[in-house]
PDB file of C-alpha atoms in Angstrom:
ATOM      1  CA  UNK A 148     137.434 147.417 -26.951  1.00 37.00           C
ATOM      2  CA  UNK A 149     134.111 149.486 -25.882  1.00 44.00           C
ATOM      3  CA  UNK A 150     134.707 148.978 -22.583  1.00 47.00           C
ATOM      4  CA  UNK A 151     138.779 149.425 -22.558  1.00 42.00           C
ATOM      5  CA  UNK A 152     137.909 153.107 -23.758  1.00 46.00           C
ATOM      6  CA  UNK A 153     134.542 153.649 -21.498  1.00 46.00           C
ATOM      7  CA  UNK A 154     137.160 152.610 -18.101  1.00 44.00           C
ATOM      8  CA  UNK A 155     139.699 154.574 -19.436  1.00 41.00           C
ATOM      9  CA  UNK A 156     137.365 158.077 -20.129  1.00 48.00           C
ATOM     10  CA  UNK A 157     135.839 157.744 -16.559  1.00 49.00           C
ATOM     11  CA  UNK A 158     139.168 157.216 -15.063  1.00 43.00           C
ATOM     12  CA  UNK A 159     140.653 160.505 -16.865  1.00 46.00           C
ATOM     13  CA  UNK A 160     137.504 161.856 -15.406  1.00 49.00           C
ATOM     14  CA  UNK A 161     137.510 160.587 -12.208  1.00 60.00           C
ATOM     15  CA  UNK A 162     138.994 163.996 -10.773  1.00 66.00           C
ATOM     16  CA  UNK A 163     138.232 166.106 -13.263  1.00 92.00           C
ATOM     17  CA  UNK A 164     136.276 168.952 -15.083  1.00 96.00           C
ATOM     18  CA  UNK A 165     132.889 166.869 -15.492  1.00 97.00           C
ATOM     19  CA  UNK A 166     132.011 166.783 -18.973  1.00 97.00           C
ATOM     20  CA  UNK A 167     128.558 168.377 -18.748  1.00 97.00           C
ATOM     21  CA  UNK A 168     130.043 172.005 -18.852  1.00 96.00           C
ATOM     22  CA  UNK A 169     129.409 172.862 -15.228  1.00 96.00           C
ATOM     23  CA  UNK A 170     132.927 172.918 -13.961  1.00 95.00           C
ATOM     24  CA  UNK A 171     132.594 170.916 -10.981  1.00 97.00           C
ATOM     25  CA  UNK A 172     134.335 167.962 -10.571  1.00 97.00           C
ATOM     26  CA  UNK A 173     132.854 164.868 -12.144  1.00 97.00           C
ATOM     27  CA  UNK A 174     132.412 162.699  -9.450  1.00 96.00           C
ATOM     28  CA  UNK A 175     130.730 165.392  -7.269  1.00 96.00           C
ATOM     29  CA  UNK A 176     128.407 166.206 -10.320  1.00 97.00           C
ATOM     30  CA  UNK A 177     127.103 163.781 -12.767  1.00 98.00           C
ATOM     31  CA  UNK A 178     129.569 161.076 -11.372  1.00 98.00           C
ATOM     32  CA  UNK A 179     126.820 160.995  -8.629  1.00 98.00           C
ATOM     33  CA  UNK A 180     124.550 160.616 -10.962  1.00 98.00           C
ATOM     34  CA  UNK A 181     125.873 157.955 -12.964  1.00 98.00           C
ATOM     35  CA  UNK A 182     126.825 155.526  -9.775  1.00 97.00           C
ATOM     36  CA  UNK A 183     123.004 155.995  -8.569  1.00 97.00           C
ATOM     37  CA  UNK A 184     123.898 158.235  -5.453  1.00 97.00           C
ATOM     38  CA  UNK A 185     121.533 161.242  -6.545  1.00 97.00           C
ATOM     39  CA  UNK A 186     118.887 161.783  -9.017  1.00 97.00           C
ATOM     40  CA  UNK A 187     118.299 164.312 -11.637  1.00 98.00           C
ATOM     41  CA  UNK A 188     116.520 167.519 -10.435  1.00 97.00           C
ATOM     42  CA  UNK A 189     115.340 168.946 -13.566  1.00 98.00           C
ATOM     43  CA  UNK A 190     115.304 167.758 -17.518  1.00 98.00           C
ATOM     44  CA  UNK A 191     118.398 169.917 -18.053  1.00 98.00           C
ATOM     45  CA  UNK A 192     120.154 167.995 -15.371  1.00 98.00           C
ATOM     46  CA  UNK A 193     119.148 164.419 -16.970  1.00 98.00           C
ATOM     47  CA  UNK A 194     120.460 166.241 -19.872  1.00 98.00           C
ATOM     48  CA  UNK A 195     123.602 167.168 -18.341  1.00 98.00           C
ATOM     49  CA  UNK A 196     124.431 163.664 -16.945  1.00 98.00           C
ATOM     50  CA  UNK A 197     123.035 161.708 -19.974  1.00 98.00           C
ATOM     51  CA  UNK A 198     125.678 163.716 -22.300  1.00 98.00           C
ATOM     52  CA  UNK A 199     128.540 162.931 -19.601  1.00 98.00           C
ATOM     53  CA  UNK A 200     127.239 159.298 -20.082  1.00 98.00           C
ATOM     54  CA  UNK A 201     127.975 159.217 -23.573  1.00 98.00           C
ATOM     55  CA  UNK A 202     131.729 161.387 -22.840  1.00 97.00           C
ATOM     56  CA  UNK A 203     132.789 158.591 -20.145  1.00 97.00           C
ATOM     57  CA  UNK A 204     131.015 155.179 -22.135  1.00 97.00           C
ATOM     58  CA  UNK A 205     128.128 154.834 -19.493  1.00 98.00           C
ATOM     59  CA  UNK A 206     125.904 152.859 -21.395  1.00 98.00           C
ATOM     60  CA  UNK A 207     124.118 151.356 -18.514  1.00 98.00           C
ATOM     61  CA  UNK A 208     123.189 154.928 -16.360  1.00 98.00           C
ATOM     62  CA  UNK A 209     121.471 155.872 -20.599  1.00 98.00           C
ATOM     63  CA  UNK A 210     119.433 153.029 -20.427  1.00 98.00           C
ATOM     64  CA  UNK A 211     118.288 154.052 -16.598  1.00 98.00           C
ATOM     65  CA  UNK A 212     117.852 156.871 -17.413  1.00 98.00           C
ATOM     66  CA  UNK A 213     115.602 156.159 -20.563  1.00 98.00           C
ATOM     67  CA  UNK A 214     112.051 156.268 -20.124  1.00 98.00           C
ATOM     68  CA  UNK A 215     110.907 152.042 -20.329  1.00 97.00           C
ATOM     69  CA  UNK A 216     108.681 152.903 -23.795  1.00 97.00           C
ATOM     70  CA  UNK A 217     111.198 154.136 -25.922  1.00 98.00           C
ATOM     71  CA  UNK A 218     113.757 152.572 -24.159  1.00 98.00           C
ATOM     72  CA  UNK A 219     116.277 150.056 -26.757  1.00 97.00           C
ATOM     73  CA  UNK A 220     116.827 146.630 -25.206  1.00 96.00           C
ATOM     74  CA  UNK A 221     120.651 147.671 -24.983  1.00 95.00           C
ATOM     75  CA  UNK A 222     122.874 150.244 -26.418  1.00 97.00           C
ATOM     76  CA  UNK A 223     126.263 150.177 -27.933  1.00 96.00           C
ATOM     77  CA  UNK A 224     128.589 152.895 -28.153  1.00 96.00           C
ATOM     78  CA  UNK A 225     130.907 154.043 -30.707  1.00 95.00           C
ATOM     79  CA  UNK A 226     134.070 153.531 -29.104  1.00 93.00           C
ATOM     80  CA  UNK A 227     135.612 155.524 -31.862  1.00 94.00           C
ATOM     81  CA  UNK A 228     133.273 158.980 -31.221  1.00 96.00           C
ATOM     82  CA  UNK A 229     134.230 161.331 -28.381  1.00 96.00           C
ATOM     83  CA  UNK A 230     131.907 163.465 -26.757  1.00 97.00           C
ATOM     84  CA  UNK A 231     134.020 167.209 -26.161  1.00 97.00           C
ATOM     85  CA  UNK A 232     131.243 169.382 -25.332  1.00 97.00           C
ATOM     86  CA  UNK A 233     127.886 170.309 -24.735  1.00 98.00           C
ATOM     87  CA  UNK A 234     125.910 173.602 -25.446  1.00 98.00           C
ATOM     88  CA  UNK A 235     122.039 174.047 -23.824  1.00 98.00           C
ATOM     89  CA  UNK A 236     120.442 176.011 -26.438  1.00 98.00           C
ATOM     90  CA  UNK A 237     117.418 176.443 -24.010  1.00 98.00           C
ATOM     91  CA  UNK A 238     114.531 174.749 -21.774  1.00 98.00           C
ATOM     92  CA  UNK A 239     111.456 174.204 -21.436  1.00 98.00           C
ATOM     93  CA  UNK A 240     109.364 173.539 -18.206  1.00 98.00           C
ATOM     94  CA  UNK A 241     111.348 170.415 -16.479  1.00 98.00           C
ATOM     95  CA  UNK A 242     112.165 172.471 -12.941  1.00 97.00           C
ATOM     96  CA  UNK A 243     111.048 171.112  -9.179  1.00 93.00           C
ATOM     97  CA  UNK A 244     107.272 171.258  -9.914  1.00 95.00           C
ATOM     98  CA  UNK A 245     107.097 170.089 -13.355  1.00 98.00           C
ATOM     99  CA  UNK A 246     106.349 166.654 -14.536  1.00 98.00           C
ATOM    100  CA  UNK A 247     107.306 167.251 -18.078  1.00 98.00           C
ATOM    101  CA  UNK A 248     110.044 169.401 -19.614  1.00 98.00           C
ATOM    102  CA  UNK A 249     112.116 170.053 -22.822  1.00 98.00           C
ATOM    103  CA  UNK A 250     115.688 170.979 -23.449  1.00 98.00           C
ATOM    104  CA  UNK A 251     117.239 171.482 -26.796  1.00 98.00           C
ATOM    105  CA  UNK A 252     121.195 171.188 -27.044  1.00 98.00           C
ATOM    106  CA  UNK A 253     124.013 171.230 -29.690  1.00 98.00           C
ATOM    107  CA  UNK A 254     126.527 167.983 -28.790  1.00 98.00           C
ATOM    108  CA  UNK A 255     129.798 168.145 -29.945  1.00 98.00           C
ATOM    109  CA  UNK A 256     131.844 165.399 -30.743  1.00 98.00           C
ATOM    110  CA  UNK A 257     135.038 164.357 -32.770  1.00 97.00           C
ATOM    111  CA  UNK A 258     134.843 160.904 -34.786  1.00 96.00           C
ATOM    112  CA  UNK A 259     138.191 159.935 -37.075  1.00 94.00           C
ATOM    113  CA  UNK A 260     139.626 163.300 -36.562  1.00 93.00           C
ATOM    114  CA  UNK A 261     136.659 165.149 -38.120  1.00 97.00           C
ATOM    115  CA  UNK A 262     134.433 167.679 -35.797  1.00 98.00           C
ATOM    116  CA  UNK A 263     130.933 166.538 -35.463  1.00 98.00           C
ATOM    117  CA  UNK A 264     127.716 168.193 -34.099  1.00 98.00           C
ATOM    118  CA  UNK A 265     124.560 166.673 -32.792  1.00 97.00           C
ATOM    119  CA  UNK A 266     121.131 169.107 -32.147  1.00 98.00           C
ATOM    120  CA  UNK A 267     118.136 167.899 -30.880  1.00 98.00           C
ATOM    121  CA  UNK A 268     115.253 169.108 -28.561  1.00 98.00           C
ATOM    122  CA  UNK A 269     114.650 166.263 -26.410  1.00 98.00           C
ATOM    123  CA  UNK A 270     111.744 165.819 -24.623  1.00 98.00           C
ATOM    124  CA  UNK A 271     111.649 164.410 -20.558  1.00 98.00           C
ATOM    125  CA  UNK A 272     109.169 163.416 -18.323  1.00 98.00           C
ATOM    126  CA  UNK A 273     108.991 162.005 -14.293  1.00 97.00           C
ATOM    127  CA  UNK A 274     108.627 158.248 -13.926  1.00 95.00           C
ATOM    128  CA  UNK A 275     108.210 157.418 -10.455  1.00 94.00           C
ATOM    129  CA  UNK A 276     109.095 160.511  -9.313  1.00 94.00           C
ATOM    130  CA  UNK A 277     112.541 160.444 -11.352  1.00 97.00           C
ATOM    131  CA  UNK A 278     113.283 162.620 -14.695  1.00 98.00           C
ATOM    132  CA  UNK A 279     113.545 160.260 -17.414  1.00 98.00           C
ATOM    133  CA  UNK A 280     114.690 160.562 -21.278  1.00 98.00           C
ATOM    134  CA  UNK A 281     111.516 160.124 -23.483  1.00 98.00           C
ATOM    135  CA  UNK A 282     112.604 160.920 -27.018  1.00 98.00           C
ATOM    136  CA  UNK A 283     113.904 163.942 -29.533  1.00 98.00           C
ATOM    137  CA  UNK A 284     110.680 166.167 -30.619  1.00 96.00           C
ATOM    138  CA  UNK A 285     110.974 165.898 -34.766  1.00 92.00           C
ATOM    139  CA  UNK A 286     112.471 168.692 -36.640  1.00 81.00           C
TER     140      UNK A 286
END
């Protein structure tokens, strides 16, 4: 069931409005992303394309995007939550020249009906050259 809804959200998004907030079209923005044409510039990109991940079931660009320590061995998605919006609340280093960077966000979702929120200030750093998804700084 997972995967009926993750291939029906990237088709509805296929030619749309990508769901990181930017307004370009998905597949010239984090659908590059996600098939492994382009990688992230900065942490708030990651952050961008991770959250579009989650909005069109793309389990597998997470996990590639995860940094191998903190990494799960595999990830399941609620096929039931839907990822509406995101708001960057602000950033921290993570540009061209940095090898570290921050970015907190609020993540809005809807589950059985009911509005949800998610906030966290995640933290990113380069592997190999590449911005990766280390973890969420605590509260």
């Amino acid at each position: 069931m997972a995967k009926r809804h993750a291939r029906r959200d990237a088709a509805r998004n296929a030619t749309g409005a990508c769901p990181c907030g930017t307004g370009q079209p998905y597949p010239q923005c984090c659908g590059r992303l996600h098939r492994g044409e382009a990688d992230a510039t900065s942490a708030e990109a990651l952050m961008r394309a991770r959250f579009s991940a989650f909005a069109v079931g793309d389990a597998d660009y997470l996990l590639r995007s995860w940094h191998p320590t903190t990494r799960p061995a595999r990830l399941r998605l609620d096929p039931g939550q839907r990822w509406t919006r995101l708001e960057i609340l602000g950033t921290e280093r993570g540009g061209l020249l940095d090898n570290a960077g921050t970015v907190a966000f609020r993540a809005h979702y809807r589950e059985a009906g009911a509005p949800g929120t998610l906030t966290e200030h995640s933290r990113f750093t380069r592997e190999d050259g590449r911005w990766v998804y280390l973890d969420a700084l605590p509260d």
